[in-house]
CSV table of C-alpha atoms and ligand atoms in Angstrom, one decimal:
chain,number,residue,atom,x,y,z
A,1,MET,CA,-42.1,-6.1,-1.7
A,2,ASP,CA,-42.4,-7.0,-5.1
A,3,LEU,CA,-46.4,-5.2,-6.5
A,4,LYS,CA,-46.8,-7.1,-9.1
A,5,LYS,CA,-47.2,-10.5,-6.9
A,6,LEU,CA,-49.7,-9.0,-4.3
A,7,PRO,CA,-52.0,-11.5,-3.3
A,8,MET,CA,-54.7,-9.7,-4.8
A,9,ASN,CA,-57.1,-12.6,-3.9
A,10,ILE,CA,-57.2,-11.8,-0.3
A,11,ARG,CA,-58.9,-8.5,0.0
A,12,PRO,CA,-60.0,-8.1,4.0
A,13,ARG,CA,-62.2,-5.1,3.1
A,14,ARG,CA,-64.7,-7.4,2.2
A,15,ASN,CA,-65.3,-7.9,5.4
A,16,ARG,CA,-66.1,-4.3,5.8
A,17,LYS,CA,-67.9,-4.3,2.8
A,18,SER,CA,-71.7,-3.1,4.9
A,19,ALA,CA,-72.7,-2.6,8.7
A,20,VAL,CA,-74.2,-5.9,10.0
A,21,ILE,CA,-70.9,-7.7,7.9
A,22,ARG,CA,-68.8,-5.3,10.5
A,23,ALA,CA,-70.8,-5.9,13.7
A,24,MET,CA,-70.5,-9.3,12.8
A,25,VAL,CA,-66.8,-9.5,12.6
A,26,GLU,CA,-65.8,-6.6,15.4
A,27,GLU,CA,-63.9,-8.1,18.6
A,28,THR,CA,-64.1,-5.9,21.0
A,29,LYS,CA,-67.5,-4.9,22.7
A,30,ILE,CA,-67.6,-2.1,24.9
A,31,GLY,CA,-70.9,-1.9,27.2
A,32,VAL,CA,-72.0,0.3,30.3
A,33,GLU,CA,-71.2,-3.2,32.2
A,34,HIS,CA,-67.6,-2.3,31.6
A,35,LEU,CA,-67.5,1.4,32.8
A,36,ILE,CA,-67.1,2.5,36.5
A,37,TYR,CA,-67.5,6.3,37.3
A,38,PRO,CA,-64.7,8.4,39.6
A,39,LEU,CA,-67.1,10.7,41.6
A,40,PHE,CA,-65.5,14.2,43.7
A,41,LEU,CA,-67.7,13.7,47.4
A,42,LYS,CA,-67.2,17.8,49.3
A,43,ASP,CA,-68.6,18.2,53.1
A,44,GLY,CA,-72.0,19.9,53.2
A,45,PHE,CA,-75.0,20.7,51.6
A,46,LYS,CA,-76.6,21.3,47.8
A,47,ILE,CA,-72.4,21.8,46.6
A,48,LYS,CA,-71.8,21.2,42.8
A,49,GLU,CA,-68.5,22.6,42.1
A,50,GLU,CA,-67.5,22.5,38.7
A,51,ILE,CA,-63.5,21.4,38.8
A,52,VAL,CA,-61.7,23.8,36.5
A,53,SER,CA,-59.3,21.6,34.9
A,54,LEU,CA,-62.2,19.1,34.5
A,55,PRO,CA,-64.4,20.6,33.2
A,56,ASN,CA,-67.8,18.2,33.2
A,57,ASN,CA,-66.9,16.6,36.9
A,58,TYR,CA,-68.1,17.6,40.1
A,59,ARG,CA,-67.2,18.3,43.6
A,60,TRP,CA,-70.3,17.1,44.9
A,61,SER,CA,-72.5,17.2,48.5
A,62,ILE,CA,-73.7,14.1,49.4
A,63,ASP,CA,-77.4,14.7,48.6
A,64,LEU,CA,-76.6,16.0,45.1
A,65,LEU,CA,-74.7,13.1,44.5
A,66,LEU,CA,-77.2,10.6,45.6
A,67,LYS,CA,-79.2,12.2,42.9
A,68,GLU,CA,-76.1,12.1,40.2
A,69,ILE,CA,-75.7,8.3,41.3
A,70,GLU,CA,-79.1,7.4,40.5
A,71,HIS,CA,-79.5,9.4,37.2
A,72,CYS,CA,-75.9,7.9,36.3
A,73,SER,CA,-77.6,3.9,37.0
A,74,ASN,CA,-81.2,4.9,35.4
A,75,LEU,CA,-78.5,5.2,32.4
A,76,GLY,CA,-76.0,1.5,33.3
A,77,VAL,CA,-73.2,3.1,34.9
A,78,LYS,CA,-73.5,1.0,38.4
A,79,MET,CA,-70.5,1.3,39.7
A,80,PHE,CA,-68.8,3.9,41.4
A,81,ASP,CA,-64.9,5.7,42.5
A,82,LEU,CA,-65.7,7.5,44.9
A,83,PHE,CA,-62.5,10.6,46.1
A,84,PRO,CA,-63.2,12.8,49.2
A,85,ALA,CA,-62.1,17.1,48.9
A,86,VAL,CA,-61.2,16.9,52.3
A,87,ASP,CA,-60.4,20.6,54.3
A,88,ASP,CA,-56.8,21.3,55.4
A,89,SER,CA,-57.6,21.9,58.4
A,90,LEU,CA,-58.6,18.1,58.4
A,91,LYS,CA,-55.4,17.1,57.4
A,92,ASP,CA,-52.2,16.2,59.4
A,93,LYS,CA,-48.9,13.3,59.0
A,94,THR,CA,-51.4,10.3,59.1
A,95,GLY,CA,-54.5,11.1,57.7
A,96,SER,CA,-56.3,10.0,60.8
A,97,TYR,CA,-59.7,11.4,59.7
A,98,SER,CA,-60.1,8.8,56.7
A,99,TRP,CA,-61.1,6.9,60.0
A,100,ALA,CA,-62.5,9.5,61.5
A,101,ASP,CA,-66.3,8.9,63.4
A,102,ASP,CA,-68.1,12.1,61.8
A,103,ASN,CA,-66.1,12.1,57.9
A,104,PHE,CA,-68.0,12.9,55.6
A,105,TYR,CA,-66.8,10.3,53.2
A,106,LEU,CA,-67.0,7.1,55.4
A,107,GLU,CA,-71.2,8.4,56.2
A,108,ALA,CA,-71.3,9.0,51.9
A,109,ILE,CA,-70.9,5.2,52.0
A,110,ARG,CA,-73.2,4.2,53.9
A,111,LYS,CA,-76.5,6.5,52.9
A,112,ILE,CA,-75.3,5.4,48.8
A,113,LYS,CA,-75.7,1.6,49.9
A,114,ASP,CA,-78.2,2.3,51.8
A,115,SER,CA,-80.1,3.9,48.7
A,116,PHE,CA,-78.7,1.7,45.6
A,117,PRO,CA,-77.6,-1.3,47.4
A,118,GLU,CA,-76.9,-2.7,44.0
A,119,VAL,CA,-74.4,-0.5,42.8
A,120,MET,CA,-70.8,-1.4,43.4
A,121,LEU,CA,-69.3,0.9,45.1
A,122,MET,CA,-65.4,1.1,45.8
A,123,SER,CA,-63.0,3.5,47.5
A,124,ASP,CA,-59.9,4.9,47.3
A,125,VAL,CA,-56.8,3.2,50.0
A,126,ALA,CA,-53.7,6.0,50.4
A,127,LEU,CA,-52.8,8.9,52.4
A,128,ASP,CA,-53.4,11.8,50.2
A,129,PRO,CA,-56.2,13.4,50.5
A,130,TYR,CA,-55.6,13.4,54.2
A,131,SER,CA,-52.8,13.5,54.2
A,132,SER,CA,-51.1,17.3,55.3
A,133,ASP,CA,-47.9,16.1,53.2
A,134,GLY,CA,-50.2,15.6,50.3
A,135,HIS,CA,-47.9,12.0,50.3
A,136,ASP,CA,-49.8,9.0,49.6
A,137,GLY,CA,-47.8,7.6,52.9
A,138,LEU,CA,-46.5,8.5,55.6
A,139,VAL,CA,-43.7,11.5,55.4
A,140,GLU,CA,-40.6,11.9,58.2
A,141,ASN,CA,-37.4,13.7,56.9
A,142,GLY,CA,-38.4,13.9,53.8
A,143,LYS,CA,-38.8,10.0,53.0
A,144,ILE,CA,-42.1,8.1,52.4
A,145,LEU,CA,-42.2,5.7,55.1
A,146,ASN,CA,-43.2,2.5,53.9
A,147,ASP,CA,-44.2,0.0,56.1
A,148,GLU,CA,-45.6,2.6,58.9
A,149,THR,CA,-47.9,3.5,56.3
A,150,LEU,CA,-49.4,0.1,55.7
A,151,PRO,CA,-51.5,-0.4,59.3
A,152,LEU,CA,-52.6,3.7,58.0
A,153,LEU,CA,-53.6,2.6,55.3
A,154,SER,CA,-55.4,-0.9,57.1
A,155,ARG,CA,-57.1,1.2,59.5
A,156,MET,CA,-59.0,3.2,56.5
A,157,ALA,CA,-59.7,0.5,54.6
A,158,VAL,CA,-61.5,-1.6,57.4
A,159,ALA,CA,-63.3,2.0,58.4
A,160,GLN,CA,-64.6,2.0,54.6
A,161,ALA,CA,-65.4,-1.9,54.5
A,162,GLN,CA,-67.7,-0.8,58.2
A,163,ALA,CA,-69.1,1.7,56.5
A,164,GLY,CA,-70.5,-0.8,53.3
A,165,ILE,CA,-68.1,-0.3,50.6
A,166,ASP,CA,-67.9,-3.1,48.4
A,167,VAL,CA,-64.5,-2.4,46.4
A,168,ILE,CA,-61.1,-1.6,48.4
A,169,GLY,CA,-58.8,0.9,45.8
A,170,PRO,CA,-55.5,0.7,47.4
A,171,SER,CA,-54.1,3.7,45.0
A,172,ASP,CA,-50.5,4.6,47.4
A,173,MET,CA,-48.2,2.1,45.8
A,174,MET,CA,-46.7,0.8,48.9
A,175,ASP,CA,-44.7,-2.6,49.1
A,176,GLY,CA,-46.8,-5.1,51.4
A,177,ARG,CA,-50.3,-2.8,51.3
A,178,VAL,CA,-52.1,-6.2,49.9
A,179,SER,CA,-51.4,-8.3,52.2
A,180,SER,CA,-52.0,-5.9,55.0
A,181,ILE,CA,-55.0,-5.1,54.0
A,182,ARG,CA,-56.4,-8.6,53.2
A,183,ASP,CA,-55.2,-9.4,56.4
A,184,ALA,CA,-56.7,-6.2,58.3
A,185,LEU,CA,-60.2,-6.9,56.4
A,186,ASP,CA,-60.4,-10.9,57.4
A,187,THR,CA,-59.3,-10.3,60.5
A,188,ASN,CA,-62.3,-7.8,61.1
A,189,GLY,CA,-64.9,-10.2,59.1
A,190,PHE,CA,-65.1,-8.5,55.6
A,191,THR,CA,-63.9,-11.3,53.5
A,192,ASP,CA,-66.9,-10.6,51.4
A,193,VAL,CA,-65.1,-7.2,50.8
A,194,SER,CA,-62.7,-7.2,47.5
A,195,ILE,CA,-59.4,-5.8,46.5
A,196,MET,CA,-58.7,-3.7,43.5
A,197,SER,CA,-54.9,-3.1,43.7
A,198,TYR,CA,-53.1,0.1,42.0
A,199,THR,CA,-50.7,-2.7,40.5
A,200,ALA,CA,-49.0,0.1,38.2
A,201,LYS,CA,-49.8,2.7,39.0
A,202,TYR,CA,-46.6,5.0,36.8
A,203,ALA,CA,-45.5,8.0,38.4
A,204,SER,CA,-47.8,10.4,35.7
A,205,ALA,CA,-47.8,13.5,34.4
A,206,PHE,CA,-51.8,13.0,33.6
A,207,TYR,CA,-52.9,13.3,37.4
A,208,GLY,CA,-52.7,17.3,37.3
A,209,PRO,CA,-57.1,17.9,36.9
A,210,PHE,CA,-57.0,14.9,40.1
A,211,ARG,CA,-54.8,16.5,42.0
A,212,ASP,CA,-56.9,20.1,41.8
A,213,ALA,CA,-60.3,18.4,42.3
A,214,LEU,CA,-58.8,17.5,46.1
A,215,ASN,CA,-55.8,20.1,46.9
A,216,SER,CA,-54.0,17.5,46.7
A,217,ALA,CA,-50.8,17.5,45.2
A,218,PRO,CA,-47.4,16.8,47.5
A,219,LYS,CA,-46.1,19.4,49.4
A,220,SER,CA,-42.5,19.0,48.9
A,221,GLY,CA,-40.8,16.2,46.3
A,222,ASP,CA,-42.7,14.1,43.7
A,223,LYS,CA,-44.5,10.4,44.2
A,224,LYS,CA,-40.8,9.1,42.3
A,225,THR,CA,-40.0,6.4,45.2
A,226,TYR,CA,-42.8,4.8,45.3
A,227,GLN,CA,-45.2,5.3,41.5
A,228,MET,CA,-44.1,3.2,39.4
A,229,ASN,CA,-41.1,5.1,36.3
A,230,PRO,CA,-43.2,5.2,32.9
A,231,ALA,CA,-39.7,3.6,31.0
A,232,ASN,CA,-40.6,0.0,33.2
A,233,LYS,CA,-42.9,-2.9,31.9
A,234,ARG,CA,-41.4,-6.0,32.4
A,235,GLU,CA,-41.8,-4.1,36.6
A,236,ALA,CA,-45.0,-4.2,36.2
A,237,ILE,CA,-45.0,-7.8,35.8
A,238,LEU,CA,-43.2,-8.0,39.3
A,239,GLU,CA,-46.4,-4.9,40.9
A,240,ALA,CA,-48.7,-8.1,39.7
A,241,GLU,CA,-47.1,-11.4,41.3
A,242,LEU,CA,-46.8,-9.8,44.0
A,243,ASP,CA,-50.3,-8.7,44.3
A,244,VAL,CA,-51.9,-11.4,43.4
A,245,PHE,CA,-49.9,-13.3,46.1
A,246,GLU,CA,-50.8,-11.1,48.4
A,247,GLY,CA,-54.7,-11.4,47.9
A,248,ALA,CA,-55.6,-9.2,45.8
A,249,ASP,CA,-59.4,-9.7,43.9
A,250,MET,CA,-58.2,-7.6,40.2
A,251,ILE,CA,-55.0,-5.6,39.2
A,252,MET,CA,-55.2,-2.3,37.3
A,253,VAL,CA,-52.9,-0.1,35.5
A,254,LYS,CA,-53.0,3.5,35.6
A,255,PRO,CA,-52.9,5.5,33.4
A,256,ALA,CA,-54.8,3.7,30.4
A,257,LEU,CA,-53.7,5.1,27.3
A,258,SER,CA,-49.8,5.4,27.6
A,259,TYR,CA,-50.0,2.5,28.9
A,260,LEU,CA,-51.9,-0.1,26.9
A,261,ASP,CA,-49.4,-2.1,26.3
A,262,ILE,CA,-49.1,-2.8,29.8
A,263,ILE,CA,-52.9,-3.7,29.8
A,264,HIS,CA,-51.8,-6.1,27.7
A,265,VAL,CA,-48.8,-7.7,29.2
A,266,LEU,CA,-50.9,-8.1,32.7
A,267,LYS,CA,-53.7,-9.7,30.9
A,268,GLU,CA,-51.9,-12.4,28.7
A,269,ASN,CA,-49.6,-13.3,32.2
A,270,PHE,CA,-52.8,-13.0,34.7
A,271,ASN,CA,-55.4,-14.7,35.6
A,272,ILE,CA,-57.1,-12.5,37.2
A,273,PRO,CA,-59.4,-9.9,35.9
A,274,VAL,CA,-57.8,-6.5,34.5
A,275,THR,CA,-58.6,-2.8,35.2
A,276,ALA,CA,-57.5,0.3,34.0
A,277,TYR,CA,-57.4,3.7,34.9
A,278,ASN,CA,-58.2,6.3,32.1
A,279,VAL,CA,-57.5,9.4,34.6
A,280,SER,CA,-57.7,12.5,34.5
A,281,GLY,CA,-55.1,14.8,32.5
A,282,GLU,CA,-56.4,11.7,29.0
A,283,CYS,CA,-59.8,13.2,29.8
A,284,ALA,CA,-59.0,17.1,30.3
A,285,MET,CA,-57.3,16.5,27.3
A,286,VAL,CA,-60.0,15.2,25.2
A,287,TYR,CA,-62.4,18.2,26.9
A,288,ALA,CA,-60.6,20.7,25.8
A,289,ALA,CA,-59.5,20.2,22.1
A,290,ALA,CA,-63.5,18.9,21.6
A,291,ASP,CA,-63.9,22.6,23.5
A,292,LYS,CA,-61.8,24.6,20.4
A,293,GLY,CA,-63.8,22.4,18.2
A,294,TRP,CA,-60.7,20.6,17.0
A,295,ILE,CA,-62.2,16.9,17.5
A,296,ASN,CA,-65.3,15.2,17.5
A,297,TYR,CA,-65.9,14.3,21.4
A,298,GLU,CA,-68.3,11.4,21.5
A,299,LEU,CA,-66.6,10.2,18.8
A,300,ALA,CA,-62.9,10.6,20.2
A,301,VAL,CA,-64.4,8.8,23.7
A,302,ALA,CA,-65.8,5.8,21.8
A,303,GLU,CA,-62.4,5.5,20.2
A,304,ILE,CA,-60.2,5.3,23.6
A,305,LEU,CA,-62.7,3.2,25.4
A,306,LEU,CA,-62.7,0.7,23.1
A,307,SER,CA,-59.1,0.9,22.9
A,308,ILE,CA,-58.5,0.2,26.6
A,309,ARG,CA,-61.0,-2.6,26.3
A,310,ARG,CA,-58.8,-3.8,23.0
A,311,ALA,CA,-55.4,-4.1,25.2
A,312,GLY,CA,-57.2,-6.1,27.1
A,313,ALA,CA,-59.3,-3.8,29.9
A,314,ASP,CA,-61.7,-5.9,31.7
A,315,GLY,CA,-63.5,-3.1,33.7
A,316,ILE,CA,-62.4,1.1,33.2
A,317,LEU,CA,-62.5,3.6,35.0
A,318,THR,CA,-63.3,6.9,33.4
A,319,TYR,CA,-64.9,10.3,33.4
A,320,PHE,CA,-66.3,10.2,30.5
A,321,ALA,CA,-68.7,7.3,32.1
A,322,LYS,CA,-71.7,8.6,32.4
A,323,ASP,CA,-70.9,10.2,28.3
A,324,PHE,CA,-71.0,7.1,27.1
A,325,ALA,CA,-73.8,6.3,28.7
A,326,GLN,CA,-75.5,8.7,27.5
A,327,TYR,CA,-74.2,8.2,23.6
A,328,LEU,CA,-74.8,4.1,23.9
A,329,LYS,CA,-78.8,5.4,24.8
A,330,LYS,CA,-79.1,7.2,21.7
B,401,LIG,C1,-54.0,9.0,45.1
B,401,LIG,C2,-54.6,8.9,43.7
B,401,LIG,C3,-54.2,9.6,42.0
B,401,LIG,C4,-55.2,9.5,41.5
B,401,LIG,C5,-56.4,8.3,41.9
B,401,LIG,N1,-56.1,8.1,43.2
B,401,LIG,C6,-53.1,10.7,42.4
B,401,LIG,C7,-52.0,10.6,42.8
B,401,LIG,O1,-51.7,9.7,42.8
B,401,LIG,O2,-51.4,12.0,43.0
B,401,LIG,C8,-55.2,9.7,39.8
B,401,LIG,C9,-56.5,9.7,39.6
B,401,LIG,C10,-56.2,10.6,38.7
B,401,LIG,O3,-55.7,11.5,38.2
B,401,LIG,O4,-57.8,10.5,37.6
B,401,LIG,N2,-53.2,7.8,45.5
């Protein structure tokens, strides 16, 4: 390019010259209304156990969790995704504890919705927290069975709906699970319960701290026969087409940061809301660097969440939700 011929009459910096002008031309907004806060739950009383690989995040017993939810709600964070840390002794091949009558997770859903009917409560549907194999589906001879897993997921989803869940989050990546769950919910009268499908969920290295939190890592093998190959983008469109066709209300991309292009392509091509899961490993990197004083925590978090919104996410599941809400209040 000939620098002498640059059109210096056009100067983008003029639109950045003052805070009010910058605010007027700001293209992307982010607020507490976009944030879904993942929370880990453990059976018991007065438990608040910090997760070593995800500092600042805890396994809560329901009594303390209720207080935490009230606190978050006062900060404007009113959407939560609950994950159960289940004792190994309760795990089996089919994840039957997930629909057991005395399941503490279902009890927690009832209590939270009783105390805070206005919050949006989301669940996770997959076998892994309940499975003695640590996989999202039923395992037989080292294989993850697809169709045999579907009724188990549906039963789990119906139990959560009976407890009062607002949104079901199937995170298992079995083929056909959205239609199977939708069918089961409708048959049981839960036509108002939504499905936010983990549509493009990649076989990612960034789930480590989450698996520590729940002690849910696979006992053998990996999740590559069901979670997506990080190299693939067009396949995310196929997954989204299927989920929309099967009745998903919202589609999710997971993880978020290494997959901003996937968020963008789904937002451009589908007319239902797109969400993104800013997963545990992504947040752990920020906690670690900030702890060493290598980055400014609040500014880095604000920039990360903004980038996910800019890529096209309507909602963001993030462990930063509470801290970011506090930052916005300042
Ligand atoms: C379980 C599930 C996982 C996450 C959400 N639901 C882990 C996995 O698939 O192994 C990861 C979330 C995170 O890392 O924050 N199916």
